[in-house]
Amino acid sequence: MTILSLAVLSLAGLFSGHASAMLTISERASALKELTAAAERGDFGAVKDRIKHLEDNSLAQDVGSRDDEGFTALMRAARAGHSDIVRLLLDKDADVHTLNFEKRSAL
Protein backbone atom coordinates (compact mmCIF):
# COMPACT_ATOMS: atom_id res chain seq x y z
CA MET A 1 0.00 0.00 0.00
CA THR A 2 1.37 3.38 -0.95
CA ILE A 3 0.71 6.86 0.41
CA LEU A 4 -1.89 7.34 -2.33
CA SER A 5 -3.62 4.14 -1.22
CA LEU A 6 -3.60 5.42 2.36
CA ALA A 7 -5.24 8.63 1.16
CA VAL A 8 -7.97 6.74 -0.67
CA LEU A 9 -8.64 4.52 2.35
CA SER A 10 -8.78 7.55 4.63
CA LEU A 11 -11.30 9.26 2.38
CA ALA A 12 -13.35 6.08 2.17
CA GLY A 13 -13.27 5.89 5.96
CA LEU A 14 -14.56 9.43 6.24
CA PHE A 15 -17.59 8.60 4.13
CA SER A 16 -18.27 5.24 5.75
CA GLY A 17 -17.67 6.35 9.34
CA HIS A 18 -14.95 3.79 10.08
CA ALA A 19 -12.38 4.36 12.84
CA SER A 20 -9.58 4.58 10.26
CA ALA A 21 -10.78 8.10 9.54
CA MET A 22 -9.62 9.04 13.04
CA LEU A 23 -5.99 9.22 11.88
CA THR A 24 -5.03 11.72 9.25
CA ILE A 25 -3.18 10.67 6.13
CA SER A 26 -0.06 12.25 7.59
CA GLU A 27 -0.45 10.31 10.84
CA ARG A 28 -0.89 7.04 8.95
CA ALA A 29 2.17 7.75 6.81
CA SER A 30 4.16 8.64 9.92
CA ALA A 31 3.11 5.45 11.71
CA LEU A 32 4.13 3.40 8.68
CA LYS A 33 7.49 5.17 8.43
CA GLU A 34 8.12 4.55 12.14
CA LEU A 35 7.18 0.88 11.71
CA THR A 36 9.52 0.30 8.78
CA ALA A 37 12.38 2.21 10.45
CA ALA A 38 12.00 0.21 13.67
CA ALA A 39 11.92 -3.05 11.68
CA GLU A 40 15.11 -2.10 9.85
CA ARG A 41 17.04 -1.21 13.01
CA GLY A 42 15.78 -4.33 14.83
CA ASP A 43 13.80 -2.56 17.56
CA PHE A 44 11.32 -5.30 18.45
CA GLY A 45 9.55 -3.23 21.12
CA ALA A 46 9.01 -0.29 18.79
CA VAL A 47 7.72 -2.59 16.02
CA LYS A 48 5.28 -4.15 18.47
CA ASP A 49 4.14 -0.71 19.66
CA ARG A 50 3.61 0.55 16.10
CA ILE A 51 1.62 -2.56 15.19
CA LYS A 52 -0.55 -2.09 18.28
CA HIS A 53 -1.06 1.57 17.36
CA LEU A 54 -2.21 0.56 13.88
CA GLU A 55 -4.49 -2.17 15.25
CA ASP A 56 -5.98 0.23 17.84
CA ASN A 57 -6.95 2.53 14.98
CA SER A 58 -8.47 -0.24 12.85
CA LEU A 59 -5.46 -0.12 10.51
CA ALA A 60 -4.03 -3.62 10.95
CA GLN A 61 -3.87 -3.93 7.14
CA ASP A 62 -1.20 -1.19 7.13
CA VAL A 63 1.32 -3.63 8.69
CA GLY A 64 2.09 -4.86 5.18
CA SER A 65 2.05 -1.46 3.49
CA ARG A 66 4.98 -0.02 1.57
CA ASP A 67 6.74 3.10 2.79
CA ASP A 68 7.59 6.04 0.53
CA GLU A 69 10.67 4.16 -0.72
CA GLY A 70 8.57 1.13 -1.66
CA PHE A 71 9.67 -1.18 1.18
CA THR A 72 7.49 -2.95 3.72
CA ALA A 73 8.53 -3.46 7.33
CA LEU A 74 8.89 -7.16 6.49
CA MET A 75 11.30 -6.39 3.64
CA ARG A 76 13.41 -4.14 5.85
CA ALA A 77 13.51 -6.62 8.76
CA ALA A 78 14.36 -9.55 6.45
CA ARG A 79 17.08 -7.60 4.68
CA ALA A 80 18.64 -6.64 8.02
CA GLY A 81 18.40 -10.21 9.38
CA HIS A 82 15.99 -9.50 12.25
CA SER A 83 14.26 -12.89 12.34
CA ASP A 84 12.25 -12.13 15.50
CA ILE A 85 10.66 -9.13 13.79
CA VAL A 86 10.12 -11.11 10.60
CA ARG A 87 8.20 -13.74 12.63
CA LEU A 88 6.13 -11.06 14.36
CA LEU A 89 5.22 -9.39 11.06
CA LEU A 90 4.32 -12.73 9.49
CA ASP A 91 2.11 -13.49 12.50
CA LYS A 92 0.37 -10.17 11.78
CA ASP A 93 -0.28 -11.26 8.18
CA ALA A 94 2.44 -9.26 6.42
CA ASP A 95 2.52 -10.51 2.82
CA VAL A 96 5.84 -12.02 1.71
CA HIS A 97 4.82 -11.55 -1.92
CA THR A 98 4.43 -7.76 -1.84
CA LEU A 99 6.86 -6.19 -4.31
CA ASN A 100 8.85 -3.01 -3.86
CA PHE A 101 9.38 -0.49 -6.65
CA GLU A 102 12.24 -2.64 -8.00
CA LYS A 103 9.89 -5.67 -8.19
CA ARG A 104 11.60 -7.45 -5.26
CA SER A 105 9.85 -9.15 -2.37
CA ALA A 106 10.94 -9.93 1.19
CA LEU A 107 11.92 -13.41 -0.02
PDB file of N, CA, C and O in Angstrom, residues 29-54 63 65 67 69 71-86 88-89:
ATOM      1  N   ALA A  29       0.874   7.819   7.480  1.00  0.00           N
ATOM      2  CA  ALA A  29       2.175   7.750   6.805  1.00  0.00           C
ATOM      3  C   ALA A  29       3.296   7.758   7.835  1.00  0.00           C
ATOM      4  O   ALA A  29       4.279   7.012   7.703  1.00  0.00           O
ATOM      5  N   SER A  30       3.153   8.566   8.863  1.00  0.00           N
ATOM      6  CA  SER A  30       4.163   8.644   9.920  1.00  0.00           C
ATOM      7  C   SER A  30       4.260   7.326  10.683  1.00  0.00           C
ATOM      8  O   SER A  30       5.357   6.839  10.968  1.00  0.00           O
ATOM      9  N   ALA A  31       3.121   6.735  11.002  1.00  0.00           N
ATOM     10  CA  ALA A  31       3.108   5.449  11.711  1.00  0.00           C
ATOM     11  C   ALA A  31       3.777   4.370  10.866  1.00  0.00           C
ATOM     12  O   ALA A  31       4.548   3.547  11.378  1.00  0.00           O
ATOM     13  N   LEU A  32       3.518   4.377   9.567  1.00  0.00           N
ATOM     14  CA  LEU A  32       4.131   3.399   8.676  1.00  0.00           C
ATOM     15  C   LEU A  32       5.640   3.615   8.589  1.00  0.00           C
ATOM     16  O   LEU A  32       6.415   2.657   8.636  1.00  0.00           O
ATOM     17  N   LYS A  33       6.057   4.858   8.495  1.00  0.00           N
ATOM     18  CA  LYS A  33       7.489   5.171   8.428  1.00  0.00           C
ATOM     19  C   LYS A  33       8.187   4.726   9.713  1.00  0.00           C
ATOM     20  O   LYS A  33       9.276   4.159   9.680  1.00  0.00           O
ATOM     21  N   GLU A  34       7.560   4.981  10.857  1.00  0.00           N
ATOM     22  CA  GLU A  34       8.117   4.552  12.145  1.00  0.00           C
ATOM     23  C   GLU A  34       8.202   3.027  12.223  1.00  0.00           C
ATOM     24  O   GLU A  34       9.181   2.479  12.736  1.00  0.00           O
ATOM     25  N   LEU A  35       7.185   2.345  11.707  1.00  0.00           N
ATOM     26  CA  LEU A  35       7.181   0.877  11.707  1.00  0.00           C
ATOM     27  C   LEU A  35       8.319   0.328  10.861  1.00  0.00           C
ATOM     28  O   LEU A  35       9.076  -0.538  11.320  1.00  0.00           O
ATOM     29  N   THR A  36       8.469   0.834   9.652  1.00  0.00           N
ATOM     30  CA  THR A  36       9.523   0.304   8.777  1.00  0.00           C
ATOM     31  C   THR A  36      10.917   0.637   9.304  1.00  0.00           C
ATOM     32  O   THR A  36      11.831  -0.176   9.214  1.00  0.00           O
ATOM     33  N   ALA A  37      11.076   1.826   9.884  1.00  0.00           N
ATOM     34  CA  ALA A  37      12.378   2.208  10.445  1.00  0.00           C
ATOM     35  C   ALA A  37      12.729   1.319  11.641  1.00  0.00           C
ATOM     36  O   ALA A  37      13.872   0.860  11.773  1.00  0.00           O
ATOM     37  N   ALA A  38      11.765   1.064  12.505  1.00  0.00           N
ATOM     38  CA  ALA A  38      12.000   0.206  13.672  1.00  0.00           C
ATOM     39  C   ALA A  38      12.329  -1.217  13.234  1.00  0.00           C
ATOM     40  O   ALA A  38      13.203  -1.869  13.814  1.00  0.00           O
ATOM     41  N   ALA A  39      11.649  -1.697  12.200  1.00  0.00           N
ATOM     42  CA  ALA A  39      11.915  -3.045  11.684  1.00  0.00           C
ATOM     43  C   ALA A  39      13.329  -3.140  11.136  1.00  0.00           C
ATOM     44  O   ALA A  39      14.039  -4.118  11.371  1.00  0.00           O
ATOM     45  N   GLU A  40      13.768  -2.108  10.447  1.00  0.00           N
ATOM     46  CA  GLU A  40      15.110  -2.105   9.854  1.00  0.00           C
ATOM     47  C   GLU A  40      16.206  -2.067  10.917  1.00  0.00           C
ATOM     48  O   GLU A  40      17.225  -2.746  10.789  1.00  0.00           O
ATOM     49  N   ARG A  41      15.992  -1.311  11.976  1.00  0.00           N
ATOM     50  CA  ARG A  41      17.036  -1.215  13.005  1.00  0.00           C
ATOM     51  C   ARG A  41      16.951  -2.352  14.034  1.00  0.00           C
ATOM     52  O   ARG A  41      17.799  -2.456  14.913  1.00  0.00           O
ATOM     53  N   GLY A  42      15.895  -3.176  13.948  1.00  0.00           N
ATOM     54  CA  GLY A  42      15.775  -4.332  14.834  1.00  0.00           C
ATOM     55  C   GLY A  42      15.188  -4.018  16.193  1.00  0.00           C
ATOM     56  O   GLY A  42      15.408  -4.753  17.154  1.00  0.00           O
ATOM     57  N   ASP A  43      14.409  -2.968  16.295  1.00  0.00           N
ATOM     58  CA  ASP A  43      13.800  -2.556  17.556  1.00  0.00           C
ATOM     59  C   ASP A  43      12.455  -3.256  17.724  1.00  0.00           C
ATOM     60  O   ASP A  43      11.404  -2.735  17.359  1.00  0.00           O
ATOM     61  N   PHE A  44      12.508  -4.456  18.312  1.00  0.00           N
ATOM     62  CA  PHE A  44      11.320  -5.301  18.453  1.00  0.00           C
ATOM     63  C   PHE A  44      10.207  -4.581  19.211  1.00  0.00           C
ATOM     64  O   PHE A  44       9.040  -4.624  18.816  1.00  0.00           O
ATOM     65  N   GLY A  45      10.548  -3.929  20.315  1.00  0.00           N
ATOM     66  CA  GLY A  45       9.552  -3.232  21.119  1.00  0.00           C
ATOM     67  C   GLY A  45       8.841  -2.144  20.347  1.00  0.00           C
ATOM     68  O   GLY A  45       7.618  -2.000  20.438  1.00  0.00           O
ATOM     69  N   ALA A  46       9.604  -1.366  19.578  1.00  0.00           N
ATOM     70  CA  ALA A  46       9.007  -0.287  18.786  1.00  0.00           C
ATOM     71  C   ALA A  46       8.119  -0.851  17.681  1.00  0.00           C
ATOM     72  O   ALA A  46       7.047  -0.300  17.398  1.00  0.00           O
ATOM     73  N   VAL A  47       8.537  -1.955  17.057  1.00  0.00           N
ATOM     74  CA  VAL A  47       7.718  -2.591  16.024  1.00  0.00           C
ATOM     75  C   VAL A  47       6.393  -3.042  16.635  1.00  0.00           C
ATOM     76  O   VAL A  47       5.311  -2.789  16.087  1.00  0.00           O
ATOM     77  N   LYS A  48       6.481  -3.682  17.788  1.00  0.00           N
ATOM     78  CA  LYS A  48       5.276  -4.150  18.473  1.00  0.00           C
ATOM     79  C   LYS A  48       4.351  -2.982  18.826  1.00  0.00           C
ATOM     80  O   LYS A  48       3.133  -3.058  18.643  1.00  0.00           O
ATOM     81  N   ASP A  49       4.921  -1.902  19.321  1.00  0.00           N
ATOM     82  CA  ASP A  49       4.137  -0.709  19.664  1.00  0.00           C
ATOM     83  C   ASP A  49       3.455  -0.107  18.437  1.00  0.00           C
ATOM     84  O   ASP A  49       2.288   0.290  18.487  1.00  0.00           O
ATOM     85  N   ARG A  50       4.178  -0.016  17.325  1.00  0.00           N
ATOM     86  CA  ARG A  50       3.611   0.551  16.097  1.00  0.00           C
ATOM     87  C   ARG A  50       2.484  -0.333  15.573  1.00  0.00           C
ATOM     88  O   ARG A  50       1.471   0.176  15.093  1.00  0.00           O
ATOM     89  N   ILE A  51       2.673  -1.651  15.633  1.00  0.00           N
ATOM     90  CA  ILE A  51       1.619  -2.564  15.186  1.00  0.00           C
ATOM     91  C   ILE A  51       0.379  -2.378  16.055  1.00  0.00           C
ATOM     92  O   ILE A  51      -0.741  -2.300  15.549  1.00  0.00           O
ATOM     93  N   LYS A  52       0.576  -2.298  17.368  1.00  0.00           N
ATOM     94  CA  LYS A  52      -0.554  -2.095  18.277  1.00  0.00           C
ATOM     95  C   LYS A  52      -1.258  -0.776  17.970  1.00  0.00           C
ATOM     96  O   LYS A  52      -2.494  -0.709  17.953  1.00  0.00           O
ATOM     97  N   HIS A  53      -0.479   0.268  17.710  1.00  0.00           N
ATOM     98  CA  HIS A  53      -1.057   1.567  17.360  1.00  0.00           C
ATOM     99  C   HIS A  53      -1.929   1.445  16.110  1.00  0.00           C
ATOM    100  O   HIS A  53      -3.043   1.985  16.068  1.00  0.00           O
ATOM    101  N   LEU A  54      -1.439   0.754  15.108  1.00  0.00           N
ATOM    102  CA  LEU A  54      -2.213   0.561  13.881  1.00  0.00           C
ATOM    103  C   LEU A  54      -3.479  -0.246  14.160  1.00  0.00           C
ATOM    104  O   LEU A  54      -4.564   0.106  13.698  1.00  0.00           O
ATOM    105  N   VAL A  63       0.091  -2.931   8.292  1.00  0.00           N
ATOM    106  CA  VAL A  63       1.322  -3.627   8.689  1.00  0.00           C
ATOM    107  C   VAL A  63       2.109  -4.062   7.451  1.00  0.00           C
ATOM    108  O   VAL A  63       3.329  -4.033   7.447  1.00  0.00           O
ATOM    109  N   SER A  65       1.978  -2.546   4.469  1.00  0.00           N
ATOM    110  CA  SER A  65       2.047  -1.457   3.491  1.00  0.00           C
ATOM    111  C   SER A  65       3.482  -1.061   3.173  1.00  0.00           C
ATOM    112  O   SER A  65       4.381  -1.242   3.986  1.00  0.00           O
ATOM    113  N   ASP A  67       6.405   1.726   2.414  1.00  0.00           N
ATOM    114  CA  ASP A  67       6.737   3.098   2.788  1.00  0.00           C
ATOM    115  C   ASP A  67       6.991   3.912   1.529  1.00  0.00           C
ATOM    116  O   ASP A  67       6.832   3.422   0.411  1.00  0.00           O
ATOM    117  N   GLU A  69       9.582   4.704   0.105  1.00  0.00           N
ATOM    118  CA  GLU A  69      10.666   4.165  -0.720  1.00  0.00           C
ATOM    119  C   GLU A  69      10.283   2.825  -1.340  1.00  0.00           C
ATOM    120  O   GLU A  69      11.078   2.209  -2.043  1.00  0.00           O
ATOM    121  N   PHE A  71       9.351  -0.011   0.356  1.00  0.00           N
ATOM    122  CA  PHE A  71       9.666  -1.175   1.177  1.00  0.00           C
ATOM    123  C   PHE A  71       8.633  -1.377   2.277  1.00  0.00           C
ATOM    124  O   PHE A  71       8.134  -0.411   2.856  1.00  0.00           O
ATOM    125  N   THR A  72       8.339  -2.633   2.577  1.00  0.00           N
ATOM    126  CA  THR A  72       7.489  -2.955   3.719  1.00  0.00           C
ATOM    127  C   THR A  72       8.385  -3.172   4.940  1.00  0.00           C
ATOM    128  O   THR A  72       9.596  -3.360   4.808  1.00  0.00           O
ATOM    129  N   ALA A  73       7.777  -3.167   6.113  1.00  0.00           N
ATOM    130  CA  ALA A  73       8.529  -3.465   7.333  1.00  0.00           C
ATOM    131  C   ALA A  73       9.134  -4.864   7.243  1.00  0.00           C
ATOM    132  O   ALA A  73      10.271  -5.093   7.667  1.00  0.00           O
ATOM    133  N   LEU A  74       8.389  -5.797   6.650  1.00  0.00           N
ATOM    134  CA  LEU A  74       8.891  -7.159   6.487  1.00  0.00           C
ATOM    135  C   LEU A  74      10.140  -7.181   5.612  1.00  0.00           C
ATOM    136  O   LEU A  74      11.126  -7.855   5.933  1.00  0.00           O
ATOM    137  N   MET A  75      10.129  -6.454   4.521  1.00  0.00           N
ATOM    138  CA  MET A  75      11.304  -6.387   3.643  1.00  0.00           C
ATOM    139  C   MET A  75      12.515  -5.838   4.390  1.00  0.00           C
ATOM    140  O   MET A  75      13.614  -6.370   4.289  1.00  0.00           O
ATOM    141  N   ARG A  76      12.298  -4.769   5.124  1.00  0.00           N
ATOM    142  CA  ARG A  76      13.409  -4.136   5.850  1.00  0.00           C
ATOM    143  C   ARG A  76      13.951  -5.048   6.948  1.00  0.00           C
ATOM    144  O   ARG A  76      15.162  -5.155   7.129  1.00  0.00           O
ATOM    145  N   ALA A  77      13.065  -5.708   7.690  1.00  0.00           N
ATOM    146  CA  ALA A  77      13.506  -6.618   8.757  1.00  0.00           C
ATOM    147  C   ALA A  77      14.246  -7.820   8.169  1.00  0.00           C
ATOM    148  O   ALA A  77      15.286  -8.232   8.691  1.00  0.00           O
ATOM    149  N   ALA A  78      13.723  -8.372   7.083  1.00  0.00           N
ATOM    150  CA  ALA A  78      14.355  -9.547   6.452  1.00  0.00           C
ATOM    151  C   ALA A  78      15.732  -9.175   5.906  1.00  0.00           C
ATOM    152  O   ALA A  78      16.705  -9.920   6.108  1.00  0.00           O
ATOM    153  N   ARG A  79      15.812  -8.043   5.264  1.00  0.00           N
ATOM    154  CA  ARG A  79      17.083  -7.602   4.678  1.00  0.00           C
ATOM    155  C   ARG A  79      18.144  -7.376   5.753  1.00  0.00           C
ATOM    156  O   ARG A  79      19.321  -7.644   5.554  1.00  0.00           O
ATOM    157  N   ALA A  80      17.702  -6.914   6.922  1.00  0.00           N
ATOM    158  CA  ALA A  80      18.636  -6.643   8.020  1.00  0.00           C
ATOM    159  C   ALA A  80      18.885  -7.869   8.902  1.00  0.00           C
ATOM    160  O   ALA A  80      19.708  -7.813   9.807  1.00  0.00           O
ATOM    161  N   GLY A  81      18.180  -8.969   8.634  1.00  0.00           N
ATOM    162  CA  GLY A  81      18.401 -10.209   9.377  1.00  0.00           C
ATOM    163  C   GLY A  81      17.747 -10.269  10.752  1.00  0.00           C
ATOM    164  O   GLY A  81      18.191 -11.023  11.614  1.00  0.00           O
ATOM    165  N   HIS A  82      16.681  -9.517  10.955  1.00  0.00           N
ATOM    166  CA  HIS A  82      15.986  -9.498  12.246  1.00  0.00           C
ATOM    167  C   HIS A  82      14.858 -10.531  12.234  1.00  0.00           C
ATOM    168  O   HIS A  82      13.683 -10.197  12.048  1.00  0.00           O
ATOM    169  N   SER A  83      15.215 -11.787  12.470  1.00  0.00           N
ATOM    170  CA  SER A  83      14.257 -12.888  12.342  1.00  0.00           C
ATOM    171  C   SER A  83      13.102 -12.796  13.339  1.00  0.00           C
ATOM    172  O   SER A  83      11.982 -13.214  13.021  1.00  0.00           O
ATOM    173  N   ASP A  84      13.337 -12.259  14.533  1.00  0.00           N
ATOM    174  CA  ASP A  84      12.247 -12.131  15.504  1.00  0.00           C
ATOM    175  C   ASP A  84      11.179 -11.166  14.997  1.00  0.00           C
ATOM    176  O   ASP A  84       9.973 -11.405  15.140  1.00  0.00           O
ATOM    177  N   ILE A  85      11.601 -10.103  14.349  1.00  0.00           N
ATOM    178  CA  ILE A  85      10.659  -9.130  13.795  1.00  0.00           C
ATOM    179  C   ILE A  85       9.973  -9.706  12.563  1.00  0.00           C
ATOM    180  O   ILE A  85       8.767  -9.505  12.368  1.00  0.00           O
ATOM    181  N   VAL A  86      10.719 -10.444  11.765  1.00  0.00           N
ATOM    182  CA  VAL A  86      10.117 -11.114  10.600  1.00  0.00           C
ATOM    183  C   VAL A  86       8.986 -12.024  11.066  1.00  0.00           C
ATOM    184  O   VAL A  86       7.881 -11.993  10.517  1.00  0.00           O
ATOM    185  N   LEU A  88       7.228 -11.878  13.851  1.00  0.00           N
ATOM    186  CA  LEU A  88       6.128 -11.055  14.360  1.00  0.00           C
ATOM    187  C   LEU A  88       5.284 -10.500  13.210  1.00  0.00           C
ATOM    188  O   LEU A  88       4.051 -10.576  13.237  1.00  0.00           O
ATOM    189  N   LEU A  89       5.938  -9.962  12.202  1.00  0.00           N
ATOM    190  CA  LEU A  89       5.216  -9.386  11.063  1.00  0.00           C
ATOM    191  C   LEU A  89       4.447 -10.457  10.292  1.00  0.00           C
ATOM    192  O   LEU A  89       3.315 -10.213   9.851  1.00  0.00           O
TER     193      LEU A  89
END
